[in-house]
Amino acid sequence: MIRVSVLYPAKEKARFDWTYYLNQHVPLVGQRLGGAMKAITIEQGLAGGAPGSPPQYVAAAHLTFDSVEAFQAAIGPHGAELMGDVPNFSSIEPVIQVSEVKLAQ
Amino acid sequence: MIRVSVLYPAKEKARFDWTYYLNQHVPLVGQRLGGAMKAITIEQGLAGGAPGSPPQYVAAAHLTFDSVEAFQAAIGPHGAELMGDVPNFSSIEPVIQVSEVKLAQ
């Protein structure tokens, strides 16, 4: 199982429209990736580790797939459209990470 | 529901002992945080978003709690011990983020 994380770094004066993100972008991602996407979680950054510190990321999406190949096949025809939708809700360029899930319990 | 992410940034020549991490550190976290920790996932970084690019993080742990208060109560007596165990498996200082789970499906 692999996880694709789309992380939006917190930045001064950055724009992030949660209404559009949750009601338009995330459903679009679900439609385009279809059954290949086994799970999705969306997180809103609250704080860093030190008391009173700001979060590293405003938002994070974690998408689960069976394999890197399954993800690549699913994103291939839709990657440009999905990334092209980002400016509609945020001025932040997301950081993407692909990880192997070693433990999930 | 909130999630506490412990992210280990990839660094040149950094040490990360996966055997100790998975067999010693993660079980210790589970013992110390007990039932307050509702779920845990451990991820190993494979790649970044661009083809052939390295991952931002070598490792990531995501711990789920009912609330920030539940997390703080659970980590309070054990935070120093758990963070003090990090040098036993890694030379990397982790980045910690606390997030609210907006969607999990």
mmCIF file of C-alpha atoms in Angstrom:
data_model
loop_
_atom_site.group_PDB
_atom_site.id
_atom_site.type_symbol
_atom_site.label_atom_id
_atom_site.label_comp_id
_atom_site.label_asym_id
_atom_site.label_seq_id
_atom_site.Cartn_x
_atom_site.Cartn_y
_atom_site.Cartn_z
ATOM 1 C CA MET A 1 0.000 0.000 0.000
ATOM 2 C CA ILE A 2 1.331 3.473 -0.804
ATOM 3 C CA ARG A 3 0.259 6.920 0.226
ATOM 4 C CA VAL A 4 0.487 10.107 -1.802
ATOM 5 C CA SER A 5 0.620 13.177 0.438
ATOM 6 C CA VAL A 6 -0.198 16.613 -0.958
ATOM 7 C CA LEU A 7 1.073 19.152 1.572
ATOM 8 C CA TYR A 8 0.354 22.903 1.437
ATOM 9 C CA PRO A 9 3.151 24.776 3.286
ATOM 10 C CA ALA A 10 1.978 27.624 5.514
ATOM 11 C CA LYS A 11 3.079 30.976 4.071
ATOM 12 C CA GLU A 12 2.530 34.616 4.990
ATOM 13 C CA LYS A 13 -0.533 36.056 3.261
ATOM 14 C CA ALA A 14 -1.165 32.801 1.391
ATOM 15 C CA ARG A 15 -4.700 32.144 0.179
ATOM 16 C CA PHE A 16 -6.455 28.869 0.942
ATOM 17 C CA ASP A 17 -10.203 28.608 0.317
ATOM 18 C CA TRP A 18 -11.413 25.708 2.467
ATOM 19 C CA THR A 19 -14.949 25.840 1.071
ATOM 20 C CA TYR A 20 -13.779 25.382 -2.526
ATOM 21 C CA TYR A 21 -11.178 22.819 -1.484
ATOM 22 C CA LEU A 22 -13.607 20.571 0.408
ATOM 23 C CA ASN A 23 -16.656 21.050 -1.806
ATOM 24 C CA GLN A 24 -15.103 21.271 -5.279
ATOM 25 C CA HIS A 25 -11.490 20.127 -5.428
ATOM 26 C CA VAL A 26 -11.582 17.041 -3.207
ATOM 27 C CA PRO A 27 -14.718 15.634 -4.917
ATOM 28 C CA LEU A 28 -13.065 16.280 -8.319
ATOM 29 C CA VAL A 29 -10.014 14.310 -7.173
ATOM 30 C CA GLY A 30 -12.311 11.472 -6.119
ATOM 31 C CA GLN A 31 -14.132 11.459 -9.460
ATOM 32 C CA ARG A 32 -10.959 11.495 -11.543
ATOM 33 C CA LEU A 33 -8.998 8.899 -9.568
ATOM 34 C CA GLY A 34 -11.998 6.603 -9.141
ATOM 35 C CA GLY A 35 -11.659 3.199 -7.506
ATOM 36 C CA ALA A 36 -7.854 3.225 -7.687
ATOM 37 C CA MET A 37 -7.892 5.631 -4.733
ATOM 38 C CA LYS A 38 -8.622 3.364 -1.769
ATOM 39 C CA ALA A 39 -8.875 6.053 0.909
ATOM 40 C CA ILE A 40 -8.431 9.772 1.450
ATOM 41 C CA THR A 41 -7.930 11.906 4.520
ATOM 42 C CA ILE A 42 -7.895 15.695 4.616
ATOM 43 C CA GLU A 43 -6.239 17.510 7.497
ATOM 44 C CA GLN A 44 -6.236 21.186 8.507
ATOM 45 C CA GLY A 45 -3.070 22.355 10.273
ATOM 46 C CA LEU A 46 -3.619 23.596 13.828
ATOM 47 C CA ALA A 47 -0.174 23.946 15.408
ATOM 48 C CA GLY A 48 3.443 22.882 15.419
ATOM 49 C CA GLY A 49 5.146 20.793 18.064
ATOM 50 C CA ALA A 50 6.281 23.645 20.310
ATOM 51 C CA PRO A 51 3.598 25.355 22.427
ATOM 52 C CA GLY A 52 2.049 28.260 20.503
ATOM 53 C CA SER A 53 3.968 27.521 17.302
ATOM 54 C CA PRO A 54 2.232 27.655 13.912
ATOM 55 C CA PRO A 55 1.685 24.544 11.784
ATOM 56 C CA GLN A 56 4.168 23.660 9.034
ATOM 57 C CA TYR A 57 1.281 22.991 6.641
ATOM 58 C CA VAL A 58 -2.074 24.736 6.227
ATOM 59 C CA ALA A 59 -3.600 21.618 4.718
ATOM 60 C CA ALA A 60 -2.633 18.041 3.928
ATOM 61 C CA ALA A 61 -4.327 15.412 1.779
ATOM 62 C CA HIS A 62 -3.265 11.773 2.078
ATOM 63 C CA LEU A 63 -4.411 9.450 -0.705
ATOM 64 C CA THR A 64 -3.996 5.680 -0.451
ATOM 65 C CA PHE A 65 -3.373 3.379 -3.437
ATOM 66 C CA ASP A 66 -2.438 -0.278 -3.810
ATOM 67 C CA SER A 67 0.891 0.538 -5.481
ATOM 68 C CA VAL A 68 2.940 3.279 -7.136
ATOM 69 C CA GLU A 69 1.927 1.780 -10.506
ATOM 70 C CA ALA A 70 -1.773 1.974 -9.599
ATOM 71 C CA PHE A 71 -1.342 5.625 -8.600
ATOM 72 C CA GLN A 72 0.564 6.503 -11.781
ATOM 73 C CA ALA A 73 -2.030 4.811 -13.982
ATOM 74 C CA ALA A 74 -4.843 6.670 -12.187
ATOM 75 C CA ILE A 75 -3.205 10.119 -12.136
ATOM 76 C CA GLY A 76 -1.703 9.947 -15.646
ATOM 77 C CA PRO A 77 -4.711 11.216 -17.652
ATOM 78 C CA HIS A 78 -5.859 13.654 -14.917
ATOM 79 C CA GLY A 79 -2.749 15.089 -13.235
ATOM 80 C CA ALA A 80 -2.680 18.280 -15.301
ATOM 81 C CA GLU A 81 -6.383 18.979 -14.703
ATOM 82 C CA LEU A 82 -6.128 18.358 -10.944
ATOM 83 C CA MET A 83 -2.978 20.446 -10.478
ATOM 84 C CA GLY A 84 -4.508 23.112 -12.721
ATOM 85 C CA ASP A 85 -7.418 23.402 -10.274
ATOM 86 C CA VAL A 86 -5.116 24.343 -7.354
ATOM 87 C CA PRO A 87 -4.980 28.105 -8.184
ATOM 88 C CA ASN A 88 -8.792 28.139 -7.896
ATOM 89 C CA PHE A 89 -8.501 27.681 -4.125
ATOM 90 C CA SER A 90 -4.921 28.448 -3.134
ATOM 91 C CA SER A 91 -1.877 30.550 -3.946
ATOM 92 C CA ILE A 92 0.314 27.826 -2.394
ATOM 93 C CA GLU A 93 2.258 25.364 -4.527
ATOM 94 C CA PRO A 94 1.836 22.009 -2.781
ATOM 95 C CA VAL A 95 4.683 19.649 -1.894
ATOM 96 C CA ILE A 96 4.005 16.080 -2.994
ATOM 97 C CA GLN A 97 5.429 12.994 -1.347
ATOM 98 C CA VAL A 98 4.963 9.336 -2.235
ATOM 99 C CA SER A 99 5.422 6.911 0.679
ATOM 100 C CA GLU A 100 5.136 3.236 1.396
ATOM 101 C CA VAL A 101 2.795 2.419 4.276
ATOM 102 C CA LYS A 102 4.863 0.307 6.671
ATOM 103 C CA LEU A 103 2.293 0.057 9.441
ATOM 104 C CA ALA A 104 -1.400 0.980 9.707
ATOM 105 C CA GLN A 105 -3.209 0.057 12.893
ATOM 106 C CA MET B 1 -10.473 13.903 15.658
ATOM 107 C CA ILE B 2 -6.947 15.247 15.446
ATOM 108 C CA ARG B 3 -3.769 13.872 13.998
ATOM 109 C CA VAL B 4 -0.239 14.397 15.257
ATOM 110 C CA SER B 5 2.308 13.976 12.480
ATOM 111 C CA VAL B 6 5.966 13.342 13.282
ATOM 112 C CA LEU B 7 7.928 13.986 10.090
ATOM 113 C CA TYR B 8 11.621 13.191 9.602
ATOM 114 C CA PRO B 9 13.057 15.492 6.874
ATOM 115 C CA ALA B 10 15.407 13.801 4.408
ATOM 116 C CA LYS B 11 18.967 15.061 4.879
ATOM 117 C CA GLU B 12 22.352 14.223 3.377
ATOM 118 C CA LYS B 13 24.147 11.517 5.369
ATOM 119 C CA ALA B 14 21.343 11.389 7.932
ATOM 120 C CA ARG B 15 20.996 8.184 9.938
ATOM 121 C CA PHE B 16 17.636 6.421 10.234
ATOM 122 C CA ASP B 17 17.542 2.883 11.672
ATOM 123 C CA TRP B 18 14.269 1.374 10.445
ATOM 124 C CA THR B 19 14.718 -1.810 12.470
ATOM 125 C CA TYR B 20 14.999 0.069 15.769
ATOM 126 C CA TYR B 21 12.253 2.486 14.761
ATOM 127 C CA LEU B 22 9.684 -0.188 13.892
ATOM 128 C CA ASN B 23 10.639 -2.751 16.552
ATOM 129 C CA GLN B 24 11.538 -0.529 19.513
ATOM 130 C CA HIS B 25 10.435 3.074 19.148
ATOM 131 C CA VAL B 26 6.954 2.635 17.660
ATOM 132 C CA PRO B 27 5.960 -0.042 20.234
ATOM 133 C CA LEU B 28 7.264 2.244 23.018
ATOM 134 C CA VAL B 29 5.063 5.065 21.698
ATOM 135 C CA GLY B 30 2.095 2.701 21.735
ATOM 136 C CA GLN B 31 2.791 1.591 25.307
ATOM 137 C CA ARG B 32 3.213 5.120 26.629
ATOM 138 C CA LEU B 33 0.250 6.723 24.866
ATOM 139 C CA GLY B 34 -2.045 3.773 25.551
ATOM 140 C CA GLY B 35 -5.707 3.876 24.587
ATOM 141 C CA ALA B 36 -5.688 7.648 24.002
ATOM 142 C CA MET B 37 -3.940 6.934 20.682
ATOM 143 C CA LYS B 38 -6.766 5.696 18.462
ATOM 144 C CA ALA B 39 -4.678 4.815 15.408
ATOM 145 C CA ILE B 40 -1.144 5.024 14.046
ATOM 146 C CA THR B 41 0.303 4.820 10.567
ATOM 147 C CA ILE B 42 3.982 4.714 9.696
ATOM 148 C CA GLU B 43 5.178 5.665 6.223
ATOM 149 C CA GLN B 44 8.558 5.362 4.514
ATOM 150 C CA GLY B 45 9.328 8.080 1.942
ATOM 151 C CA LEU B 46 9.796 6.771 -1.590
ATOM 152 C CA ALA B 47 9.804 9.802 -3.881
ATOM 153 C CA GLY B 48 8.708 13.378 -4.420
ATOM 154 C CA GLY B 49 6.104 14.588 -6.872
ATOM 155 C CA ALA B 50 8.436 15.159 -9.842
ATOM 156 C CA PRO B 51 9.716 12.038 -11.676
ATOM 157 C CA GLY B 52 12.958 10.813 -10.095
ATOM 158 C CA SER B 53 12.863 13.365 -7.273
ATOM 159 C CA PRO B 54 13.712 12.350 -3.691
ATOM 160 C CA PRO B 55 11.098 12.341 -0.916
ATOM 161 C CA GLN B 56 10.781 15.357 1.380
ATOM 162 C CA TYR B 57 10.637 13.038 4.417
ATOM 163 C CA VAL B 58 12.465 9.780 5.135
ATOM 164 C CA ALA B 59 9.743 8.687 7.528
ATOM 165 C CA ALA B 60 6.400 9.909 8.812
ATOM 166 C CA ALA B 61 4.283 8.777 11.749
ATOM 167 C CA HIS B 62 0.631 9.895 11.969
ATOM 168 C CA LEU B 63 -1.062 9.403 15.345
ATOM 169 C CA THR B 64 -4.816 9.887 15.780
ATOM 170 C CA PHE B 65 -6.462 11.178 18.980
ATOM 171 C CA ASP B 66 -9.969 12.287 19.872
ATOM 172 C CA SER B 67 -8.868 15.863 20.626
ATOM 173 C CA VAL B 68 -5.858 18.112 21.248
ATOM 174 C CA GLU B 69 -6.632 17.849 24.980
ATOM 175 C CA ALA B 70 -6.589 14.026 24.841
ATOM 176 C CA PHE B 71 -3.222 14.136 23.045
ATOM 177 C CA GLN B 72 -1.731 16.609 25.519
ATOM 178 C CA ALA B 73 -2.911 14.567 28.508
ATOM 179 C CA ALA B 74 -1.425 11.393 27.009
ATOM 180 C CA ILE B 75 1.925 12.876 25.899
ATOM 181 C CA GLY B 76 2.478 15.040 28.992
ATOM 182 C CA PRO B 77 4.147 12.488 31.270
ATOM 183 C CA HIS B 78 5.990 10.717 28.404
ATOM 184 C CA GLY B 79 7.024 13.382 25.866
ATOM 185 C CA ALA B 80 10.578 13.762 27.181
ATOM 186 C CA GLU B 81 11.165 9.983 27.219
ATOM 187 C CA LEU B 82 9.781 9.500 23.702
ATOM 188 C CA MET B 83 11.699 12.417 22.170
ATOM 189 C CA GLY B 84 14.785 11.272 24.100
ATOM 190 C CA ASP B 85 14.594 7.921 22.295
ATOM 191 C CA VAL B 86 14.893 9.551 18.838
ATOM 192 C CA PRO B 87 18.737 9.727 18.830
ATOM 193 C CA ASN B 88 18.740 5.939 19.338
ATOM 194 C CA PHE B 89 17.529 5.472 15.762
ATOM 195 C CA SER B 90 18.052 8.762 13.928
ATOM 196 C CA SER B 91 20.246 11.842 13.657
ATOM 197 C CA ILE B 92 17.247 13.760 12.276
ATOM 198 C CA GLU B 93 15.245 16.173 14.411
ATOM 199 C CA PRO B 94 11.609 15.530 13.518
ATOM 200 C CA VAL B 95 9.093 18.201 12.561
ATOM 201 C CA ILE B 96 5.830 17.899 14.471
ATOM 202 C CA GLN B 97 2.458 19.048 13.224
ATOM 203 C CA VAL B 98 -0.945 18.902 14.912
ATOM 204 C CA SER B 99 -3.907 18.850 12.524
ATOM 205 C CA GLU B 100 -7.648 18.527 12.621
ATOM 206 C CA VAL B 101 -9.019 15.689 10.526
ATOM 207 C CA LYS B 102 -11.605 17.307 8.232
ATOM 208 C CA LEU B 103 -12.372 14.224 6.143
ATOM 209 C CA ALA B 104 -11.492 10.525 6.460
ATOM 210 C CA GLN B 105 -13.017 8.147 3.966
#
